[in-house]
């Protein structure tokens, strides 16, 4: 059994959100200031995420193994009492160029109506074609035009540096939107 009562929260450059970020905040932080450190969760959201990581690392060798197997569908195997990625299946998925768009289970603190997705890719880096494919997929899923904000975390902020991924935020398109980004 894993005790989640006392998780240590990381120190953040700008602290934790006390109010949700608006779409304008997100555009400003990502496209104008280009300061990804400004994106954060609330303290309670971060605590929930840290507790999830603690529980996960009780069962899995690493968070990367968890994501590869539980989210991206790579086969797992047991080793030293924990689950880990099956290297043969990982090699196969890399050859296939596995691509998957999933809703972020632990999004940043954002206003209602903003959804946070992660575009994962095994075998190569996400490219513009992948991003455009993800935007089309989201537009079909949401049945209408959307505004998008997307970014790749700098190396210092990558929680899973071994799996290429980009973050995509979307919301229903508003008449006065699109200051800094594209839409679909």
Short mmCIF file of N, CA, C and O in Angstrom, two decimals, residues 123-174:
data_model
loop_
_atom_site.label_atom_id
_atom_site.label_comp_id
_atom_site.label_asym_id
_atom_site.label_seq_id
_atom_site.Cartn_x
_atom_site.Cartn_y
_atom_site.Cartn_z
N UNK A 123 9.13 6.91 -31.86
CA UNK A 123 9.93 6.62 -33.04
C UNK A 123 10.50 7.83 -33.74
O UNK A 123 11.50 7.73 -34.43
N UNK A 124 9.87 8.97 -33.58
CA UNK A 124 10.40 10.20 -34.16
C UNK A 124 9.73 11.38 -33.47
O UNK A 124 8.79 11.21 -32.70
N UNK A 125 10.21 12.56 -33.77
CA UNK A 125 9.63 13.77 -33.19
C UNK A 125 8.30 14.10 -33.86
O UNK A 125 8.10 13.81 -35.04
N UNK A 126 7.41 14.72 -33.12
CA UNK A 126 6.17 15.24 -33.70
C UNK A 126 6.55 16.33 -34.70
O UNK A 126 7.43 17.14 -34.45
N UNK A 127 5.86 16.33 -35.82
CA UNK A 127 6.14 17.34 -36.84
C UNK A 127 4.86 18.10 -37.17
O UNK A 127 3.80 17.84 -36.59
N UNK A 128 4.95 19.02 -38.11
CA UNK A 128 3.79 19.84 -38.46
C UNK A 128 2.64 19.01 -39.00
O UNK A 128 1.48 19.29 -38.71
N UNK A 129 2.94 17.97 -39.78
CA UNK A 129 1.88 17.09 -40.29
C UNK A 129 1.15 16.41 -39.13
O UNK A 129 -0.07 16.27 -39.15
N UNK A 130 1.89 15.96 -38.13
CA UNK A 130 1.27 15.33 -36.95
C UNK A 130 0.36 16.32 -36.24
O UNK A 130 -0.76 15.99 -35.84
N UNK A 131 0.85 17.55 -36.08
CA UNK A 131 0.07 18.59 -35.41
C UNK A 131 -1.20 18.90 -36.20
O UNK A 131 -2.29 18.97 -35.62
N UNK A 132 -1.10 19.02 -37.50
CA UNK A 132 -2.28 19.29 -38.33
C UNK A 132 -3.27 18.13 -38.28
O UNK A 132 -4.48 18.34 -38.24
N UNK A 133 -2.76 16.92 -38.27
CA UNK A 133 -3.63 15.74 -38.14
C UNK A 133 -4.35 15.75 -36.80
O UNK A 133 -5.55 15.47 -36.72
N UNK A 134 -3.65 16.12 -35.74
CA UNK A 134 -4.26 16.20 -34.41
C UNK A 134 -5.34 17.28 -34.39
O UNK A 134 -6.42 17.08 -33.81
N UNK A 135 -5.08 18.43 -35.02
CA UNK A 135 -6.08 19.51 -35.05
C UNK A 135 -7.34 19.05 -35.80
O UNK A 135 -8.45 19.33 -35.35
N UNK A 136 -7.15 18.35 -36.91
CA UNK A 136 -8.33 17.83 -37.65
C UNK A 136 -9.11 16.83 -36.79
O UNK A 136 -10.33 16.86 -36.75
N UNK A 137 -8.39 15.97 -36.11
CA UNK A 137 -9.02 14.98 -35.24
C UNK A 137 -9.84 15.66 -34.14
O UNK A 137 -10.98 15.28 -33.87
N UNK A 138 -9.27 16.68 -33.53
CA UNK A 138 -9.99 17.40 -32.47
C UNK A 138 -11.19 18.16 -33.03
O UNK A 138 -12.25 18.19 -32.40
N UNK A 139 -11.05 18.79 -34.20
CA UNK A 139 -12.16 19.53 -34.80
C UNK A 139 -13.32 18.57 -35.11
O UNK A 139 -14.48 18.92 -34.89
N UNK A 140 -13.01 17.37 -35.59
CA UNK A 140 -14.06 16.37 -35.85
C UNK A 140 -14.69 15.92 -34.54
O UNK A 140 -15.91 15.81 -34.44
N UNK A 141 -13.88 15.68 -33.56
CA UNK A 141 -14.36 15.21 -32.25
C UNK A 141 -15.25 16.24 -31.59
O UNK A 141 -16.25 15.91 -30.95
N UNK A 142 -14.90 17.50 -31.72
CA UNK A 142 -15.65 18.59 -31.08
C UNK A 142 -16.78 19.12 -31.96
O UNK A 142 -17.52 19.99 -31.55
N UNK A 143 -16.87 18.65 -33.18
CA UNK A 143 -17.93 19.05 -34.13
C UNK A 143 -18.01 20.56 -34.32
O UNK A 143 -19.05 21.16 -34.15
N UNK A 144 -16.90 21.15 -34.66
CA UNK A 144 -16.93 22.57 -34.93
C UNK A 144 -15.56 23.19 -34.95
O UNK A 144 -14.57 22.55 -34.59
N UNK A 145 -15.50 24.46 -35.35
CA UNK A 145 -14.20 25.13 -35.41
C UNK A 145 -13.64 25.40 -34.02
O UNK A 145 -14.38 25.70 -33.09
N UNK A 146 -12.33 25.26 -33.93
CA UNK A 146 -11.65 25.41 -32.65
C UNK A 146 -10.48 26.38 -32.77
O UNK A 146 -9.90 26.54 -33.83
N UNK A 147 -10.13 27.00 -31.66
CA UNK A 147 -8.88 27.73 -31.52
C UNK A 147 -7.89 26.77 -30.89
O UNK A 147 -8.26 25.93 -30.06
N UNK A 148 -6.62 26.93 -31.26
CA UNK A 148 -5.57 26.05 -30.73
C UNK A 148 -4.40 26.86 -30.22
O UNK A 148 -4.06 27.90 -30.78
N UNK A 149 -3.78 26.35 -29.20
CA UNK A 149 -2.49 26.80 -28.72
C UNK A 149 -1.67 25.53 -28.51
O UNK A 149 -2.16 24.57 -27.92
N UNK A 150 -0.44 25.52 -29.01
CA UNK A 150 0.39 24.32 -28.88
C UNK A 150 1.82 24.70 -28.58
O UNK A 150 2.28 25.78 -28.96
N UNK A 151 2.51 23.80 -27.89
CA UNK A 151 3.92 24.02 -27.58
C UNK A 151 4.58 22.71 -27.22
O UNK A 151 3.92 21.73 -26.88
N UNK A 152 5.89 22.72 -27.31
CA UNK A 152 6.72 21.63 -26.83
C UNK A 152 7.50 22.17 -25.65
O UNK A 152 8.09 23.25 -25.72
N UNK A 153 7.50 21.43 -24.56
CA UNK A 153 8.24 21.88 -23.39
C UNK A 153 9.74 21.92 -23.68
O UNK A 153 10.26 21.04 -24.38
N UNK A 154 10.44 22.90 -23.12
CA UNK A 154 11.90 22.91 -23.24
C UNK A 154 12.47 21.72 -22.45
O UNK A 154 11.80 21.19 -21.55
N UNK A 155 13.69 21.30 -22.75
CA UNK A 155 14.27 20.12 -22.07
C UNK A 155 14.17 20.18 -20.55
O UNK A 155 13.90 19.17 -19.91
N UNK A 156 14.32 21.35 -19.96
CA UNK A 156 14.29 21.46 -18.49
C UNK A 156 12.92 21.16 -17.90
O UNK A 156 12.82 20.87 -16.71
N UNK A 157 11.86 21.23 -18.69
CA UNK A 157 10.51 21.00 -18.18
C UNK A 157 9.90 19.69 -18.67
O UNK A 157 8.73 19.43 -18.42
N UNK A 158 10.64 18.88 -19.36
CA UNK A 158 10.10 17.62 -19.89
C UNK A 158 10.06 16.56 -18.81
O UNK A 158 11.09 16.09 -18.34
N UNK A 159 8.85 16.19 -18.44
CA UNK A 159 8.71 15.14 -17.42
C UNK A 159 9.04 13.77 -18.01
O UNK A 159 9.41 12.86 -17.27
N UNK A 160 8.90 13.62 -19.32
CA UNK A 160 9.21 12.35 -19.99
C UNK A 160 10.08 12.63 -21.21
O UNK A 160 9.60 12.59 -22.35
N UNK A 161 11.35 12.91 -21.01
CA UNK A 161 12.20 13.29 -22.14
C UNK A 161 12.39 12.19 -23.17
O UNK A 161 12.75 12.47 -24.31
N UNK A 162 12.13 10.94 -22.80
CA UNK A 162 12.34 9.83 -23.74
C UNK A 162 11.19 9.59 -24.69
O UNK A 162 11.29 8.73 -25.57
N UNK A 163 10.08 10.31 -24.52
CA UNK A 163 8.93 10.14 -25.42
C UNK A 163 8.58 11.51 -25.97
O UNK A 163 8.25 12.42 -25.20
N UNK A 164 8.66 11.65 -27.27
CA UNK A 164 8.38 12.97 -27.83
C UNK A 164 6.89 13.27 -27.72
O UNK A 164 6.05 12.41 -27.99
N UNK A 165 6.58 14.48 -27.29
CA UNK A 165 5.18 14.88 -27.18
C UNK A 165 5.07 16.40 -27.23
O UNK A 165 6.02 17.12 -26.90
N UNK A 166 3.90 16.84 -27.67
CA UNK A 166 3.59 18.26 -27.64
C UNK A 166 2.25 18.43 -26.94
O UNK A 166 1.41 17.53 -26.92
N UNK A 167 2.08 19.59 -26.34
CA UNK A 167 0.83 19.92 -25.66
C UNK A 167 -0.04 20.72 -26.62
O UNK A 167 0.46 21.61 -27.31
N UNK A 168 -1.32 20.41 -26.62
CA UNK A 168 -2.28 21.13 -27.46
C UNK A 168 -3.46 21.53 -26.59
O UNK A 168 -4.09 20.67 -25.96
N UNK A 169 -3.74 22.82 -26.56
CA UNK A 169 -4.93 23.32 -25.88
C UNK A 169 -5.92 23.72 -26.95
O UNK A 169 -5.54 24.21 -28.01
N UNK A 170 -7.20 23.51 -26.67
CA UNK A 170 -8.21 23.95 -27.63
C UNK A 170 -9.44 24.45 -26.89
O UNK A 170 -9.66 24.14 -25.73
N UNK A 171 -10.20 25.23 -27.63
CA UNK A 171 -11.50 25.71 -27.14
C UNK A 171 -12.35 25.98 -28.38
O UNK A 171 -11.83 26.12 -29.50
N UNK A 172 -13.63 26.07 -28.17
CA UNK A 172 -14.51 26.43 -29.29
C UNK A 172 -14.12 27.80 -29.81
O UNK A 172 -13.82 28.71 -29.02
N UNK A 173 -14.09 27.94 -31.10
CA UNK A 173 -13.67 29.18 -31.74
C UNK A 173 -14.65 30.31 -31.39
O UNK A 173 -15.85 30.16 -31.48
N UNK A 174 -14.10 31.44 -30.99
CA UNK A 174 -14.89 32.63 -30.72
C UNK A 174 -14.69 33.62 -31.85
O UNK A 174 -13.65 33.64 -32.50
#
